[in-house]
Short mmCIF file of C-alpha atoms in Angstrom, two decimals:
data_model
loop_
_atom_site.label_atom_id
_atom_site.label_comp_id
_atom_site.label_asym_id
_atom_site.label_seq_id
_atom_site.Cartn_x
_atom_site.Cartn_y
_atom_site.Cartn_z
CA UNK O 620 193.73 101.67 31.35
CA UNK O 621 194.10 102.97 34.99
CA UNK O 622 194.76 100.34 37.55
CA UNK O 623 194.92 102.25 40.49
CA UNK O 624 192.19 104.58 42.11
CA UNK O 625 192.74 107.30 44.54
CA UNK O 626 190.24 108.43 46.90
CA UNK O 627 189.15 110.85 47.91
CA UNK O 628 189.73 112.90 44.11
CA UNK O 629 190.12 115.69 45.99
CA UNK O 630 191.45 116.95 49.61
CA UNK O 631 191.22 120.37 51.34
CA UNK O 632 193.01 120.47 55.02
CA UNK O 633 194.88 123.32 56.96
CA UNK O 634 198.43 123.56 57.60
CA UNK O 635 199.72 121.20 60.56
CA UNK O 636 196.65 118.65 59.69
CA UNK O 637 197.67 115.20 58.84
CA UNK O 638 196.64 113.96 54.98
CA UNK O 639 195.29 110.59 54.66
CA UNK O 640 195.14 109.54 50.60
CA UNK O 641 194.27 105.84 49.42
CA UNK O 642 194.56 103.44 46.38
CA UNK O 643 192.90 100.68 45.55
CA UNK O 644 194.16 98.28 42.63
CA UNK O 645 192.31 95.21 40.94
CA UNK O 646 195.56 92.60 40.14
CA UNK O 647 198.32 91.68 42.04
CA UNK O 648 200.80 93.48 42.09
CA UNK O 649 205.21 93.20 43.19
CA UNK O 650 205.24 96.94 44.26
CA UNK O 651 203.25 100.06 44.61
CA UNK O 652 204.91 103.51 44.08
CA UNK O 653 203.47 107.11 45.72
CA UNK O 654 204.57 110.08 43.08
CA UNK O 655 203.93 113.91 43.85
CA UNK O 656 203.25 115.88 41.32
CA UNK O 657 203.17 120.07 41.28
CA UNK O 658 200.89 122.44 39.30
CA UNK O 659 202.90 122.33 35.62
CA UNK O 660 205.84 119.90 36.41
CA UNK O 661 206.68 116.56 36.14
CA UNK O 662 206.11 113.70 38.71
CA UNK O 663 208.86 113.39 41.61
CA UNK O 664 209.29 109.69 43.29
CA UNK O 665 207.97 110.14 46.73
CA UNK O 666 208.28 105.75 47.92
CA UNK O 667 208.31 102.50 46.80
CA UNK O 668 206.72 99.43 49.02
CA UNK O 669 207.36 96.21 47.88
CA UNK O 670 204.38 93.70 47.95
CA UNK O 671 205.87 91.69 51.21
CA UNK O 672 206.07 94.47 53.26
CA UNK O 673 202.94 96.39 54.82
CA UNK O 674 204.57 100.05 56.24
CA UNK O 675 207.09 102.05 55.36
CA UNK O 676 208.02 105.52 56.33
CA UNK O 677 209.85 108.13 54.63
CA UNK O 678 210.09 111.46 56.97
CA UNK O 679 206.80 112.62 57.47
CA UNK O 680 205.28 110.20 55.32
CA UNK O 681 203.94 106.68 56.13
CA UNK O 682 202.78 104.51 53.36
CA UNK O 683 200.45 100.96 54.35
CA UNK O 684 199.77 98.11 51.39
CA UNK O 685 197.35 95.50 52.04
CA UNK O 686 197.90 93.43 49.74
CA UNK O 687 194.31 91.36 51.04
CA UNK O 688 192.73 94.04 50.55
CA UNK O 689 194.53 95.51 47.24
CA UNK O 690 194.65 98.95 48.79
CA UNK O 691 197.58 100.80 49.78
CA UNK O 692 197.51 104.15 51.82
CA UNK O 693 200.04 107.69 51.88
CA UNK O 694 199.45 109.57 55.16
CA UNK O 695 201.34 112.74 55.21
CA UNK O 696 201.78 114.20 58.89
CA UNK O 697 202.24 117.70 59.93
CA UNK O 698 201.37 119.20 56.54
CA UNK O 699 202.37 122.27 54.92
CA UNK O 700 201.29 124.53 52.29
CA UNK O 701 204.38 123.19 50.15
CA UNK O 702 202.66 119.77 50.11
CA UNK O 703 199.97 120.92 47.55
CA UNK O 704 200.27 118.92 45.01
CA UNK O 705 198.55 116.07 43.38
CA UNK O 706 199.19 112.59 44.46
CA UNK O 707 199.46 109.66 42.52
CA UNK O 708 199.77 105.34 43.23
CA UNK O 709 201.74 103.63 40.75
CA UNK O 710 201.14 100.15 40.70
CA UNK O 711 204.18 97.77 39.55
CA UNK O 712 204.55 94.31 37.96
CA UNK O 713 207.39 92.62 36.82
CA UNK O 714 207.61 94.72 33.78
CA UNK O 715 205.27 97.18 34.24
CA UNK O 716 204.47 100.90 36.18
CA UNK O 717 200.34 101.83 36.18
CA UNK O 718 199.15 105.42 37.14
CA UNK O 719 196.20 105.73 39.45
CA UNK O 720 193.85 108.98 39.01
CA UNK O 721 195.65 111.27 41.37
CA UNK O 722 194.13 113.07 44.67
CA UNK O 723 194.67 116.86 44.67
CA UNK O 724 195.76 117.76 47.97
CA UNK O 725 195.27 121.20 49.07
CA UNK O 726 196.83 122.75 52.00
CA UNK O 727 195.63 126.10 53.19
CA UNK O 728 196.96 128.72 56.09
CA UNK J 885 222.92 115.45 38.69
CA UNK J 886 221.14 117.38 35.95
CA UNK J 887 217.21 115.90 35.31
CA UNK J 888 214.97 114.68 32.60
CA UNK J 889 214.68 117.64 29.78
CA UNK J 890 212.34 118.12 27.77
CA UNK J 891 211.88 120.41 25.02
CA UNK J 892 209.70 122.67 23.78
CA UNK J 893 207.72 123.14 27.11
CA UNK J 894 204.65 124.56 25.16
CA UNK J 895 203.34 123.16 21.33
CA UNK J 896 200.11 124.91 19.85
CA UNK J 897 199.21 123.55 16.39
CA UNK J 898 195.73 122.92 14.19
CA UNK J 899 194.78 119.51 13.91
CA UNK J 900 196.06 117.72 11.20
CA UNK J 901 199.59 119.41 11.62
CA UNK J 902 202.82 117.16 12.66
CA UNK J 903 204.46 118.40 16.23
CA UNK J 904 207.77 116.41 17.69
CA UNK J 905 208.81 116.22 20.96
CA UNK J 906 212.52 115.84 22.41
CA UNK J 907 213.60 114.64 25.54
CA UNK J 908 217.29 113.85 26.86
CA UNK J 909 216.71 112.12 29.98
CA UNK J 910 219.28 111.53 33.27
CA UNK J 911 222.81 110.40 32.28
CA UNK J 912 223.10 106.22 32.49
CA UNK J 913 219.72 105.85 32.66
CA UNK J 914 219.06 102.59 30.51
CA UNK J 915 215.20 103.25 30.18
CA UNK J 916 213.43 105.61 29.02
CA UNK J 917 209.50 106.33 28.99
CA UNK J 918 207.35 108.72 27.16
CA UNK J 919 203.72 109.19 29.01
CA UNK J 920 200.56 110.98 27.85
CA UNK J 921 198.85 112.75 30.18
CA UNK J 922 195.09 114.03 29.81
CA UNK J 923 193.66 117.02 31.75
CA UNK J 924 192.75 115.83 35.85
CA UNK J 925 193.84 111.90 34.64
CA UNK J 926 197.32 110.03 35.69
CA UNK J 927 199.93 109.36 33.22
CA UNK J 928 199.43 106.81 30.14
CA UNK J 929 202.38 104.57 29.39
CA UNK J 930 203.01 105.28 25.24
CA UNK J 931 206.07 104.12 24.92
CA UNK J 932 208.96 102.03 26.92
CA UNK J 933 212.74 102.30 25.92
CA UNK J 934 215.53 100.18 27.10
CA UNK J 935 218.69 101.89 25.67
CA UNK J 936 218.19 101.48 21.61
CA UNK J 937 215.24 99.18 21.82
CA UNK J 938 211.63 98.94 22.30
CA UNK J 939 210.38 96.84 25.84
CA UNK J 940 206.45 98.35 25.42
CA UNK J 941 204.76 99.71 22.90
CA UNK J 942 201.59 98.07 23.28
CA UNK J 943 199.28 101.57 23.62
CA UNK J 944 201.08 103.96 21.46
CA UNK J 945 198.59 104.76 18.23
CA UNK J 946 200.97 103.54 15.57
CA UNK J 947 199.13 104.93 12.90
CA UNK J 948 199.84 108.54 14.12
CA UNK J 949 202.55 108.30 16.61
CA UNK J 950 206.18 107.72 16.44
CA UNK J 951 209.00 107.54 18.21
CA UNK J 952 212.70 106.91 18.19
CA UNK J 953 215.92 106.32 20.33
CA UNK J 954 218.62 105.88 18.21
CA UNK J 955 221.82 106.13 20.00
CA UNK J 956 220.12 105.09 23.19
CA UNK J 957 220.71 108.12 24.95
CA UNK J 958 218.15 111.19 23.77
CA UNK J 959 214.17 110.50 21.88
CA UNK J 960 211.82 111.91 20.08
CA UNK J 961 208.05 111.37 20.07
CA UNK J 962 205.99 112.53 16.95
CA UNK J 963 202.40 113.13 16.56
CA UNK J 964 201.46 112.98 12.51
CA UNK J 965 198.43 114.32 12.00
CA UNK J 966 196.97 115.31 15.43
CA UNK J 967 193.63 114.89 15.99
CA UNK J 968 191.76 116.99 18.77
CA UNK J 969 192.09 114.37 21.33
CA UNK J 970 195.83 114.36 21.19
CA UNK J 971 195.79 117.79 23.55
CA UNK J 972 197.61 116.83 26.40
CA UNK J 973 200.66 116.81 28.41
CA UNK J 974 203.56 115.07 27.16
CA UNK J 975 206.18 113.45 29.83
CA UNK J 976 208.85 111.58 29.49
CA UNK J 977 210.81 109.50 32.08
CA UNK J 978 214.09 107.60 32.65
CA UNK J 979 214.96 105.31 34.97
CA UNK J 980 218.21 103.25 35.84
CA UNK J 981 216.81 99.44 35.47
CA UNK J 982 214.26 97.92 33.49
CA UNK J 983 211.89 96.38 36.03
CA UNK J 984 208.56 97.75 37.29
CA UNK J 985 210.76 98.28 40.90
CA UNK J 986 212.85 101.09 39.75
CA UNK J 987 211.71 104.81 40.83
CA UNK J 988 211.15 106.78 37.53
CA UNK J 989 212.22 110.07 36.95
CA UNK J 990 210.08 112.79 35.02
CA UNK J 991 210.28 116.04 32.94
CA UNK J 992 208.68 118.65 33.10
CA UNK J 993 206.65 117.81 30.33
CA UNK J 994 205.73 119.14 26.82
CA UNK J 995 201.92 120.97 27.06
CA UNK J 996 200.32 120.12 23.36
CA UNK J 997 197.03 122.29 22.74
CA UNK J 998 195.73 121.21 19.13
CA UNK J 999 193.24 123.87 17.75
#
């Protein structure tokens, strides 16, 4: 089963728009993960936020959890067209990693 | 450092038939992970390695699929028969620790089209 869900499913913005993806979870959780994933390749490890902390940042990405509200959020600034790709939350227990449903993120000239 | 690889990138076979997959993931990674991954859906936890041993196991379909780690280093997953529903992506992952907190890192994958 799926824990997490990504909204919106799909995502169509212009290069140099900001990308706004989010994922909401049903059980608590110790961390969430944000994966990228390209057209016919494997997943790549974008962050990990721990369940006691509520931002990070990673370059131009930001990630939020609320952890109230069992929704976490992956906000990628300044996009390009090398940021199409589909986006996955992973949520983590102590033992185990979850795959949400992805958001395909498509950035046009 | 050299990746996850995986091997063959591309399976077609008729249902019924038995495919294997290989996979040799990132050198000193203690865990390894092989995922199933449906058409426009996230990856499905099969199977959870940590070195020689199985951690999780709990949603691989015994009765057709297999898999092995023997020297705790390289795996195989094996589909016998395959049924329709079996086409799908096959990843498989590594990571350095055990626990849920450790990033994961991914082949490319094995694409398995059953006819």
């Amino acid at each position: 089963s799926q824990q997490g869900e990504e909204d919106p499913q799909a995502l169509s913005i212009q290069e140099g728009e900001n990308a706004t993806m989010n994922c909401s979870y049903k059980t608590s959780i110790n961390n969430l993960q944000w994966y990228r994933q390209n057209s016919g390749r494997g997943l790549v490890h974008l962050i990990l936020i721990r369940s006691n902390e509520r931002e990070k940042h990673s370059g131009r990405l930001r990630v939020t959890l609320d952890t109230s509200k069992k929704s976490s959020s992956l906000l990628i600034t300044a996009s390009r067209a090398a940021d199409t790709a589909s986006y996955f939350c992973a949520t983590g227990t102590a033992s185990k990693l979850t795959f949400g449903t992805g958001t395909r993120l498509q950035v046009t000239l | 450092e050299a990746g996850v690889a995986q091997s063959p990138r591309y399976k077609i076979i008729e249902k019924r038939q038995s495919v294997a997959f290989w996979c040799n993931p990132i050198s000193g990674h203690a865990t390894l992970y092989w995922y199933q991954q449906i058409l426009g859906q996230g990856p499905k936890l099969l199977i959870q390695f940590q070195n020689n041993g199985v951690v999780d196991d709990s949603q691989l379909p015994k009765d057709r699929f297999s898999a092995e780690r023997l020297k705790g280093v390289d795996s195989t997953l094996k589909i016998q028969p395959a049924k329709l529903e079996d086409s799908a992506v096959y990843l498989c992952a590594s990571s350095f620790g055990t626990g849920a907190d450790q990033p994961q890192h991914f082949g490319d994958g094995t694409r398995l089209s059953i006819l």
